[in-house]
């Protein structure tokens, strides 16, 4: 069984696997903020030793377009190299709409990813069901529009319990929310606790490939305008080190 472990940036991957130094990259813990989000010229997969099974790591880049493209390339490359992927774990930081309900540095498993930007936009809201074209019609089941369910941790085959962290809904956006109005609208319309930039795209690539997708997120900031005490990126990156042990991987 080969797990694909993906993160948007080198800093998030460094938080997940402290001390891991992929060949061809400087030690991840020394990767600066600019390099963390730098575009990568080609898809690369790095083996990561696990206590249970084996994993390949990849960086998706930031945003839904990068993430969808990276996952497709990663799955194709892994199969071509004789290590087909059996499950995907996507992990990284996220903003929370309510820090009282989802405090800074808290860890979550995403049970549903939502793409709030797909559908018919009437100038006030986006309604996926009012648009005549679904994203995808699976051979069986309902068409996929703006929502995707995700797997529990038990789908990784490592013996982890399904709900190792509390579960939540998360919206995936291409533009980070920077206003109170948008934050309130997303929360009210979709009942989401978190906002991220890659989750739906990764989950969608997995659904099309027939693979279970597990997503773990750590709260790094308040979604929308935030004060200095409503963000802790460094602390959230450190907290990511709890994810793999909790998933029975390390």
Short mmCIF file of C-alpha atoms in Angstrom, two decimals, residues 90-208:
data_model
loop_
_atom_site.label_atom_id
_atom_site.label_comp_id
_atom_site.label_asym_id
_atom_site.label_seq_id
_atom_site.Cartn_x
_atom_site.Cartn_y
_atom_site.Cartn_z
CA UNK A 90 -3.87 16.07 1.89
CA UNK A 91 -2.71 18.19 4.83
CA UNK A 92 -1.99 21.81 5.52
CA UNK A 93 -3.18 25.06 7.06
CA UNK A 94 -6.63 26.64 6.91
CA UNK A 95 -8.54 29.69 8.09
CA UNK A 96 -11.45 29.31 10.51
CA UNK A 97 -14.63 31.36 10.27
CA UNK A 98 -15.11 31.21 14.06
CA UNK A 99 -12.02 30.90 16.27
CA UNK A 100 -14.17 30.15 19.29
CA UNK A 101 -15.44 26.99 17.57
CA UNK A 102 -12.18 26.16 15.76
CA UNK A 103 -9.30 27.68 17.74
CA UNK A 104 -5.86 28.50 16.44
CA UNK A 105 -3.60 25.43 16.13
CA UNK A 106 -6.54 23.00 16.38
CA UNK A 107 -6.48 20.00 14.04
CA UNK A 108 -9.44 18.83 11.97
CA UNK A 109 -10.45 16.10 9.53
CA UNK A 110 -12.49 17.45 6.65
CA UNK A 111 -15.58 15.34 6.04
CA UNK A 112 -16.87 17.43 3.12
CA UNK A 113 -15.20 19.80 0.68
CA UNK A 114 -17.22 22.56 -0.98
CA UNK A 115 -16.37 24.66 -4.03
CA UNK A 116 -18.52 27.78 -3.55
CA UNK A 117 -17.50 29.30 -6.89
CA UNK A 118 -19.08 26.69 -9.21
CA UNK A 119 -22.60 27.21 -10.51
CA UNK A 120 -24.95 30.04 -11.48
CA UNK A 121 -23.96 33.40 -10.01
CA UNK A 122 -26.92 35.80 -9.74
CA UNK A 123 -24.86 38.60 -8.27
CA UNK A 124 -25.70 37.66 -4.69
CA UNK A 125 -24.88 33.97 -4.44
CA UNK A 126 -23.68 30.99 -6.47
CA UNK A 127 -26.11 28.07 -6.87
CA UNK A 128 -24.57 24.91 -8.28
CA UNK A 129 -27.90 23.13 -8.74
CA UNK A 130 -29.22 25.92 -10.98
CA UNK A 131 -26.41 25.38 -13.48
CA UNK A 132 -27.07 22.83 -16.22
CA UNK A 133 -23.63 21.26 -16.24
CA UNK A 134 -22.29 19.15 -13.36
CA UNK A 135 -18.55 18.85 -12.95
CA UNK A 136 -18.75 15.10 -13.43
CA UNK A 137 -21.27 12.31 -13.66
CA UNK A 138 -19.85 9.17 -11.99
CA UNK A 139 -20.83 5.80 -13.48
CA UNK A 140 -22.97 5.29 -10.39
CA UNK A 141 -24.53 7.79 -8.04
CA UNK A 142 -25.40 11.46 -8.14
CA UNK A 143 -23.56 13.99 -10.28
CA UNK A 144 -20.74 15.95 -8.66
CA UNK A 145 -21.34 19.68 -8.57
CA UNK A 146 -19.97 21.78 -5.72
CA UNK A 147 -19.63 19.24 -2.89
CA UNK A 148 -17.56 16.13 -2.28
CA UNK A 149 -17.53 13.82 0.75
CA UNK A 150 -14.11 12.78 2.04
CA UNK A 151 -12.95 9.57 3.68
CA UNK A 152 -12.20 9.05 7.35
CA UNK A 153 -8.69 8.26 8.56
CA UNK A 154 -9.46 4.53 8.56
CA UNK A 155 -9.42 4.63 4.74
CA UNK A 156 -5.63 4.98 4.81
CA UNK A 157 -5.27 1.37 5.94
CA UNK A 158 -2.91 2.23 8.80
CA UNK A 159 -5.20 1.16 11.60
CA UNK A 160 -6.13 4.72 12.51
CA UNK A 161 -9.60 5.41 13.84
CA UNK A 162 -11.96 7.07 11.38
CA UNK A 163 -12.27 10.24 13.47
CA UNK A 164 -8.81 10.91 14.91
CA UNK A 165 -9.62 14.64 14.95
CA UNK A 166 -12.98 16.43 15.06
CA UNK A 167 -14.64 16.64 11.65
CA UNK A 168 -15.67 19.73 9.72
CA UNK A 169 -16.77 21.12 6.39
CA UNK A 170 -14.34 23.28 4.43
CA UNK A 171 -14.77 25.58 1.46
CA UNK A 172 -12.06 25.74 -1.20
CA UNK A 173 -11.46 29.15 -2.72
CA UNK A 174 -9.15 30.61 -5.35
CA UNK A 175 -9.27 34.01 -3.65
CA UNK A 176 -8.60 34.17 0.10
CA UNK A 177 -11.48 35.80 1.98
CA UNK A 178 -10.52 39.29 3.14
CA UNK A 179 -13.87 40.84 4.11
CA UNK A 180 -16.32 40.31 6.96
CA UNK A 181 -19.20 40.17 4.46
CA UNK A 182 -17.73 37.37 2.37
CA UNK A 183 -16.68 35.38 5.45
CA UNK A 184 -20.19 35.65 6.89
CA UNK A 185 -21.76 34.75 3.56
CA UNK A 186 -19.66 31.63 3.06
CA UNK A 187 -20.28 30.44 6.59
CA UNK A 188 -24.03 31.03 6.38
CA UNK A 189 -24.47 29.57 2.89
CA UNK A 190 -22.42 26.43 3.34
CA UNK A 191 -22.19 25.76 7.07
CA UNK A 192 -18.43 25.46 6.76
CA UNK A 193 -15.99 25.79 9.61
CA UNK A 194 -12.81 26.23 7.54
CA UNK A 195 -11.52 27.83 4.36
CA UNK A 196 -8.61 26.49 2.30
CA UNK A 197 -7.27 26.75 -1.26
CA UNK A 198 -6.63 23.17 -2.45
CA UNK A 199 -8.95 20.70 -0.71
CA UNK A 200 -11.78 20.38 -3.24
CA UNK A 201 -9.35 20.08 -6.14
CA UNK A 202 -7.40 17.28 -4.46
CA UNK A 203 -10.59 15.49 -3.43
CA UNK A 204 -11.99 15.82 -6.96
CA UNK A 205 -8.85 14.36 -8.54
CA UNK A 206 -9.07 11.46 -6.10
CA UNK A 207 -12.77 10.89 -6.84
CA UNK A 208 -12.09 10.75 -10.57
#
